[in-house]
Coordinates of C-alpha atoms in Angstrom, one line a residue:
Chain P
X1 CA 0.0 -0.2 0.1
X2 CA 3.1 2.2 -0.6
X3 CA 2.2 5.8 -2.0
X4 CA 3.5 7.3 -5.1
X5 CA 6.8 7.5 -5.5
X6 CA 7.7 9.6 -8.4
X7 CA 7.5 13.3 -7.6
X8 CA 9.1 13.2 -4.4
X9 CA 10.8 16.9 -4.2
X10 CA 14.4 17.1 -3.5
X11 CA 14.9 14.0 -1.3
X12 CA 14.6 10.7 -2.4
X13 CA 14.5 8.8 0.8
X14 CA 11.3 7.1 1.8
X15 CA 10.1 7.4 5.2
X16 CA 8.2 4.3 6.6
X17 CA 5.3 4.6 9.3
X18 CA 3.3 2.0 10.8
X19 CA -0.5 2.2 11.7
X20 CA -1.9 1.4 15.1
X21 CA -3.3 -1.9 13.5
X22 CA 0.1 -2.5 12.2
X23 CA 0.0 -1.7 8.5
X24 CA 3.0 -0.3 6.6
X25 CA 3.3 2.9 4.7
X26 CA 5.7 4.7 2.7
X27 CA 6.1 8.0 1.8
X28 CA 9.0 10.5 0.5
X29 CA 10.6 12.2 3.1
X30 CA 9.3 15.6 2.0
X31 CA 5.9 14.2 2.2
X32 CA 6.6 13.0 5.7
X33 CA 7.9 16.6 6.6
X34 CA 4.5 18.0 6.6
X35 CA 3.8 16.2 9.6
X36 CA 5.5 18.2 12.6
X37 CA 5.7 14.7 14.6
X38 CA 7.3 12.8 11.7
X39 CA 9.7 15.9 11.0
X40 CA 11.0 15.6 14.4
X41 CA 11.5 11.9 14.4
X42 CA 13.4 12.1 11.1
X43 CA 15.3 14.9 12.4
X44 CA 16.0 12.7 15.7
X45 CA 17.1 9.7 13.3
X46 CA 14.4 7.6 14.5
X47 CA 12.9 6.9 11.0
X48 CA 14.7 3.5 10.6
X49 CA 13.5 0.5 8.1
X50 CA 11.1 -0.9 10.6
X51 CA 9.2 2.1 10.4
X52 CA 7.8 5.0 12.5
X53 CA 5.2 3.5 14.8
X54 CA 2.0 5.8 15.2
X55 CA 0.0 4.3 18.2
X56 CA -3.3 6.1 17.7
X57 CA -3.7 6.3 13.8
X58 CA -5.1 3.5 12.2
X59 CA -4.6 2.0 8.9
X60 CA -7.8 3.9 7.2
X61 CA -6.9 7.5 8.1
X62 CA -2.9 6.7 7.9
X63 CA -3.6 5.7 4.2
X64 CA -5.5 9.3 3.6
X65 CA -2.8 11.0 5.3
X66 CA -0.2 9.6 3.4
X67 CA -2.2 10.4 0.2
X68 CA -2.4 14.0 1.3
X69 CA 1.0 14.6 2.4
X70 CA 2.3 13.0 -0.7
X71 CA 0.4 15.1 -3.0
X72 CA 1.2 18.4 -1.0
X73 CA 4.8 17.8 -0.7
X74 CA 5.2 17.3 -4.5
X75 CA 3.6 20.7 -5.2
X76 CA 4.4 22.8 -2.2
X77 CA 6.9 25.7 -3.8
X78 CA 6.7 27.9 -6.8
X79 CA 2.6 26.6 -7.7
X80 CA 1.5 27.8 -10.7
X81 CA -2.3 29.0 -10.9
X82 CA -3.2 26.1 -12.3
X83 CA -1.2 23.9 -10.0
X84 CA -2.8 25.7 -7.3
X85 CA -6.4 25.3 -8.5
X86 CA -5.6 21.7 -9.3
X87 CA -4.6 21.4 -5.5
X88 CA -7.8 23.1 -4.0
X89 CA -9.7 20.8 -6.3
X90 CA -8.0 17.9 -5.0
X91 CA -8.6 19.1 -1.3
X92 CA -12.1 19.7 -1.9
X93 CA -12.3 16.2 -3.3
X94 CA -10.4 14.6 -0.7
X95 CA -12.3 15.9 2.1
X96 CA -15.8 14.4 0.8
X97 CA -15.7 11.7 3.1
X98 CA -18.2 10.1 5.8
X99 CA -18.1 11.7 9.4
X100 CA -16.4 8.5 10.8
X101 CA -13.4 9.4 8.5
X102 CA -13.8 13.0 9.1
X103 CA -13.8 12.4 12.9
X104 CA -10.5 10.2 12.4
X105 CA -8.7 12.8 9.8
X106 CA -9.5 15.6 12.5
X107 CA -8.0 13.3 15.4
X108 CA -4.9 11.9 13.4
X109 CA -4.1 15.4 11.6
X110 CA -4.2 17.0 15.0
X111 CA -2.0 14.4 16.7
X112 CA 0.6 14.0 13.7
X113 CA 0.8 17.8 13.2
X114 CA -0.5 18.2 9.7
X115 CA -1.7 21.8 9.8
X116 CA -2.9 22.0 6.3
X117 CA -5.1 18.9 6.7
X118 CA -6.1 20.0 10.3
X119 CA -7.3 23.1 8.8
X120 CA -9.0 21.3 5.9
X121 CA -10.9 19.0 8.2
X122 CA -11.9 21.4 10.7
X123 CA -13.7 23.9 8.0
X124 CA -15.2 21.0 6.5
X125 CA -16.5 20.0 10.0
X126 CA -17.6 23.7 10.6
X127 CA -19.6 23.6 7.3
X128 CA -21.1 20.4 8.2
X129 CA -22.4 21.7 11.4
X130 CA -23.4 25.3 10.7
X131 CA -26.9 25.1 8.9
X132 CA -28.0 22.3 10.7
X133 CA -30.6 22.1 13.7
X134 CA -29.5 20.2 17.2
X135 CA -31.5 17.5 16.1
X136 CA -29.7 17.2 12.6
X137 CA -26.4 17.8 14.1
X138 CA -27.0 14.6 16.5
X139 CA -28.1 12.3 13.5
X140 CA -25.5 13.7 11.2
X141 CA -22.6 12.9 13.9
X142 CA -24.0 10.4 15.5
X143 CA -24.3 12.0 19.2
X144 CA -26.9 11.0 21.8
X145 CA -28.7 13.5 23.3
X146 CA -27.8 13.4 26.8
X147 CA -29.6 16.5 28.4
X148 CA -32.6 15.8 30.9
X149 CA -36.1 17.0 29.4
X150 CA -35.7 20.1 31.9
X151 CA -32.0 21.0 31.2
X152 CA -33.1 21.0 27.7
X153 CA -36.3 23.2 28.2
X154 CA -33.9 25.7 30.3
X155 CA -31.2 25.6 27.2
X156 CA -33.8 26.6 25.0
X157 CA -35.3 29.2 27.0
X158 CA -31.8 30.9 27.0
X159 CA -31.5 30.3 23.4
X160 CA -34.8 31.7 22.2
X161 CA -32.9 34.7 20.8
X162 CA -30.7 32.7 18.8
X163 CA -33.0 30.8 16.9
X164 CA -34.3 34.0 15.0
X165 CA -32.3 34.6 11.9
X166 CA -31.2 37.7 11.3
X167 CA -31.9 38.6 7.6
X168 CA -28.8 40.6 5.8
X169 CA -30.0 44.2 5.8
X170 CA -30.6 45.3 2.1
X171 CA -29.9 48.9 0.8
X172 CA -32.6 51.5 1.4
X173 CA -31.2 54.0 -1.1
Chain W
X1 CA -10.0 4.2 16.6
X2 CA -13.2 4.5 14.6
X3 CA -15.7 2.7 17.0
X4 CA -14.7 4.4 20.1
X5 CA -14.2 8.0 18.5
X6 CA -17.3 9.9 18.1
X7 CA -18.2 13.8 17.3
X8 CA -20.0 13.8 20.9
X9 CA -16.5 14.0 22.7
X10 CA -14.4 15.3 20.2
X11 CA -11.0 16.7 21.4
X12 CA -11.4 20.2 22.9
X13 CA -8.7 21.6 20.9
X14 CA -10.2 20.5 17.8
X15 CA -13.6 21.3 18.5
X16 CA -12.6 24.7 19.3
X17 CA -11.2 25.2 16.2
X18 CA -14.5 24.3 14.4
X19 CA -16.4 26.3 16.7
X20 CA -14.4 29.5 15.5
X21 CA -15.3 28.6 11.9
X22 CA -19.1 29.0 13.0
X23 CA -20.6 32.3 13.2
X24 CA -21.3 33.2 17.0
X25 CA -25.1 33.4 16.5
X26 CA -25.3 29.8 15.5
X27 CA -22.8 28.5 17.5
X28 CA -24.9 29.7 20.6
X29 CA -27.5 27.0 19.2
X30 CA -25.0 24.3 19.4
X31 CA -25.3 24.1 22.9
X32 CA -28.2 22.1 22.5
X33 CA -26.8 19.1 20.8
X34 CA -25.2 17.3 23.8
X35 CA -23.5 18.4 27.3
X36 CA -19.8 17.9 26.0
X37 CA -20.7 20.4 23.2
X38 CA -22.3 22.8 25.7
X39 CA -19.5 22.5 28.0
X40 CA -16.9 23.3 25.2
X41 CA -18.9 26.3 23.9
X42 CA -19.2 27.6 27.2
X43 CA -15.8 27.4 28.2
X44 CA -13.9 27.7 25.4
X45 CA -15.9 30.8 23.3
X46 CA -17.7 32.4 25.9
X47 CA -20.1 35.1 25.0
X48 CA -18.3 38.6 24.7
X49 CA -20.2 41.1 27.3
X50 CA -17.6 43.6 26.9
X51 CA -15.1 43.6 29.7
X52 CA -15.0 47.3 30.1
X53 CA -18.1 48.7 31.5
X54 CA -17.4 52.4 30.5
X55 CA -20.1 54.8 32.0
X56 CA -19.3 57.9 30.3
X57 CA -21.4 60.9 29.6
X58 CA -20.8 64.3 27.6
X59 CA -21.4 67.7 28.7
X60 CA -22.6 70.2 26.0
X61 CA -21.1 73.3 27.4
X62 CA -20.5 76.3 25.1
X63 CA -16.9 75.3 25.0
X64 CA -17.5 71.8 23.8
X65 CA -18.0 68.3 25.0
X66 CA -16.2 65.9 27.0
X67 CA -16.5 62.4 28.2
X68 CA -15.9 61.0 31.6
X69 CA -15.6 57.5 33.2
X70 CA -17.4 57.2 36.6
X71 CA -15.3 54.8 38.4
X72 CA -16.8 54.9 41.9
X73 CA -20.6 55.6 42.1
X74 CA -20.7 55.8 46.0
X75 CA -17.5 58.5 46.1
X76 CA -18.4 59.8 42.8
X77 CA -14.7 59.5 41.7
X78 CA -14.7 61.0 37.7
X79 CA -11.8 60.5 35.4
X80 CA -11.9 62.9 32.2
X81 CA -11.5 60.5 29.4
X82 CA -11.7 62.8 26.4
X83 CA -12.2 66.3 25.9
X84 CA -12.9 68.7 23.0
X85 CA -11.4 71.4 25.0
X86 CA -7.8 69.9 24.4
X87 CA -8.5 70.4 20.9
X88 CA -10.8 73.3 20.4
X89 CA -10.7 73.3 16.8
X90 CA -11.5 69.5 16.4
X91 CA -14.3 68.2 14.6
X92 CA -15.8 66.8 17.7
X93 CA -16.6 70.2 19.3
X94 CA -20.1 70.3 18.5
X95 CA -20.4 66.7 19.8
X96 CA -23.4 65.4 21.7
X97 CA -23.2 61.8 23.2
X98 CA -25.5 59.3 21.9
X99 CA -24.4 56.3 23.9
X100 CA -21.5 54.4 25.3
X101 CA -20.9 50.5 24.7
X102 CA -18.1 48.2 25.4
X103 CA -15.9 51.6 25.9
X104 CA -16.8 53.2 22.9
X105 CA -18.4 56.3 22.3
X106 CA -21.4 57.3 19.9
X107 CA -21.2 61.1 19.3
X108 CA -23.5 63.1 16.9
X109 CA -22.5 65.8 15.3
X110 CA -25.2 68.7 15.8
X111 CA -23.7 71.1 13.1
X112 CA -23.4 68.5 10.5
X113 CA -25.9 65.7 11.5
X114 CA -23.4 63.1 11.2
X115 CA -22.2 60.5 13.5
X116 CA -18.9 59.6 14.8
X117 CA -17.3 56.6 16.8
X118 CA -14.4 57.2 19.1
X119 CA -12.2 55.0 20.9
X120 CA -11.0 57.3 24.1
X121 CA -8.4 54.4 24.9
X122 CA -6.9 54.2 21.1
X123 CA -7.8 57.5 20.0
X124 CA -9.3 55.9 17.1
X125 CA -12.2 57.3 15.2
X126 CA -14.7 56.4 12.6
X127 CA -17.2 58.8 10.9
X128 CA -20.7 57.6 9.8
X129 CA -22.7 59.5 7.6
X130 CA -26.0 60.1 9.0
X131 CA -29.0 58.5 7.9
X132 CA -30.1 59.0 4.2
X133 CA -32.2 62.5 4.1
X134 CA -31.4 63.2 7.5
X135 CA -29.2 66.2 6.7
X136 CA -32.3 68.1 5.0
X137 CA -34.2 68.3 8.3
X138 CA -35.2 71.6 9.8
X139 CA -32.9 72.8 12.5
X140 CA -35.3 74.7 14.4
X141 CA -38.0 73.8 16.7
X142 CA -38.4 72.0 20.1
X143 CA -36.7 68.6 19.0
X144 CA -33.4 70.1 17.4
X145 CA -31.5 70.8 20.5
X146 CA -31.8 67.3 21.7
X147 CA -31.8 65.5 18.2
X148 CA -29.2 63.5 19.4
X149 CA -31.9 61.6 21.7
X150 CA -33.6 59.8 18.7
X151 CA -30.3 57.9 18.1
X152 CA -29.2 55.0 20.2
X153 CA -26.0 53.1 20.2
X154 CA -26.2 49.5 21.1
X155 CA -24.3 46.1 20.6
X156 CA -25.8 42.8 19.6
X157 CA -24.3 39.8 21.3
X158 CA -25.4 37.1 19.0
X159 CA -24.1 38.6 16.0
X160 CA -21.2 40.6 17.7
X161 CA -22.2 43.7 15.8
X162 CA -22.6 47.4 17.0
X163 CA -25.6 49.0 15.8
X164 CA -27.0 52.7 15.7
X165 CA -30.8 53.0 15.7
X166 CA -32.5 56.0 14.6
X167 CA -36.0 57.1 14.9
X168 CA -36.7 59.4 12.4
X169 CA -40.0 61.3 11.1
X170 CA -42.1 59.8 8.3
X171 CA -42.0 62.4 5.6
X172 CA -45.8 61.8 4.5
X173 CA -47.6 61.6 7.7
X174 CA -45.2 63.7 9.9
X175 CA -45.4 61.2 12.3
X176 CA -42.5 59.6 14.3
X177 CA -42.9 56.5 13.1
X178 CA -39.6 55.5 11.3
X179 CA -37.0 53.1 12.5
X180 CA -33.7 52.8 10.6
X181 CA -30.6 51.0 11.8
X182 CA -27.1 50.8 10.9
X183 CA -25.3 47.7 11.2
X184 CA -21.4 48.4 11.7
X185 CA -18.8 46.2 10.5
X186 CA -17.9 43.3 8.0
X187 CA -16.9 39.8 9.6
X188 CA -15.1 40.3 12.6
X189 CA -13.8 43.6 12.3
X190 CA -16.4 46.3 13.4
X191 CA -14.0 49.2 12.6
X192 CA -14.3 48.5 9.1
X193 CA -18.0 49.6 8.7
X194 CA -20.2 48.8 5.3
X195 CA -22.8 51.5 6.2
X196 CA -26.1 50.8 5.2
X197 CA -29.5 52.0 6.7
X198 CA -32.8 50.0 6.7
X199 CA -36.0 50.8 7.0
X200 CA -38.1 48.6 9.6
X201 CA -41.1 51.3 9.3
X202 CA -43.8 51.5 10.3
X203 CA -42.8 49.9 13.3
X204 CA -44.3 52.2 15.8
X205 CA -47.9 52.9 15.7
X206 CA -48.8 56.7 16.1
X207 CA -50.3 57.3 19.6
X208 CA -53.5 59.6 19.4

């Protein structure tokens, strides 16, 4: 399940990582450097043939993260407008995932210190949350309503004003 | 990892980042989803009620205007915050105070009919054109000396926007039944206004 090896930037060395469930992955050093944690490990000479173990990242999200880093490392500097747009399209497609994967990516990107991916996952989650009622949010994200009916009523009351949608002002003259 | 993780107990730091991407008015409503969300929203993104409770007023004297902070109500300790006397030629010497919010002063220019916002601490000012047609109003009559009282200056917590409300006269009926609202600021920065007055009339029925 190795990632693309062709356009690896200036370093040809491949970095091996191991998921929490024991799967091995490979990516170019430039890609691994996008992760703060991996970069520190590489700098400290902890990247050996056995691979860097990532104790809290499972194979599924790790495969996605390796993809993300490889793509972004290959196109990191001196982007043309077309390349920047292509990268944007890649991101948009990349983050079209179900909420389980989105959660895994949020946690894993945060843990591995992949800033760009963290931002991407955060924005995607915010976009999903924004326009929904509390009930729809619970459904979407599989959250159990753990309020007592009394508590719920109390919060509803204090929030009453927040349910009024403010219309954007239109010009008078 | 997939099985145990859920958005119901999203790590607080990551959740805070997500909340910051949601507009404040919608963020409040997310408190209803579950306890964890409510707690993070309350702890990490508290509603800003404005730390500075400035109590200020402007005296309109022949020499000009001034604003004060009342530090101690009981002992009546007063600090002068700003005075047009220190700069007699300043634009602000004909100012009357409309109101004060979060330490900002909203002033009304009696001679020009315009509004100015002033942050006395930083010295920043913002000129806001008065409501449309407002400059044409007759300056004589019983109301003219207290015209600034038709304005009010408020801060809307849910949208984190400042608003100026104007109670105006209806051109046709001559009744005071027109309300105009100016919302200041675009996105996070209220200091950069996109002024546009909206007409909410007829909001107030004329009383016989």
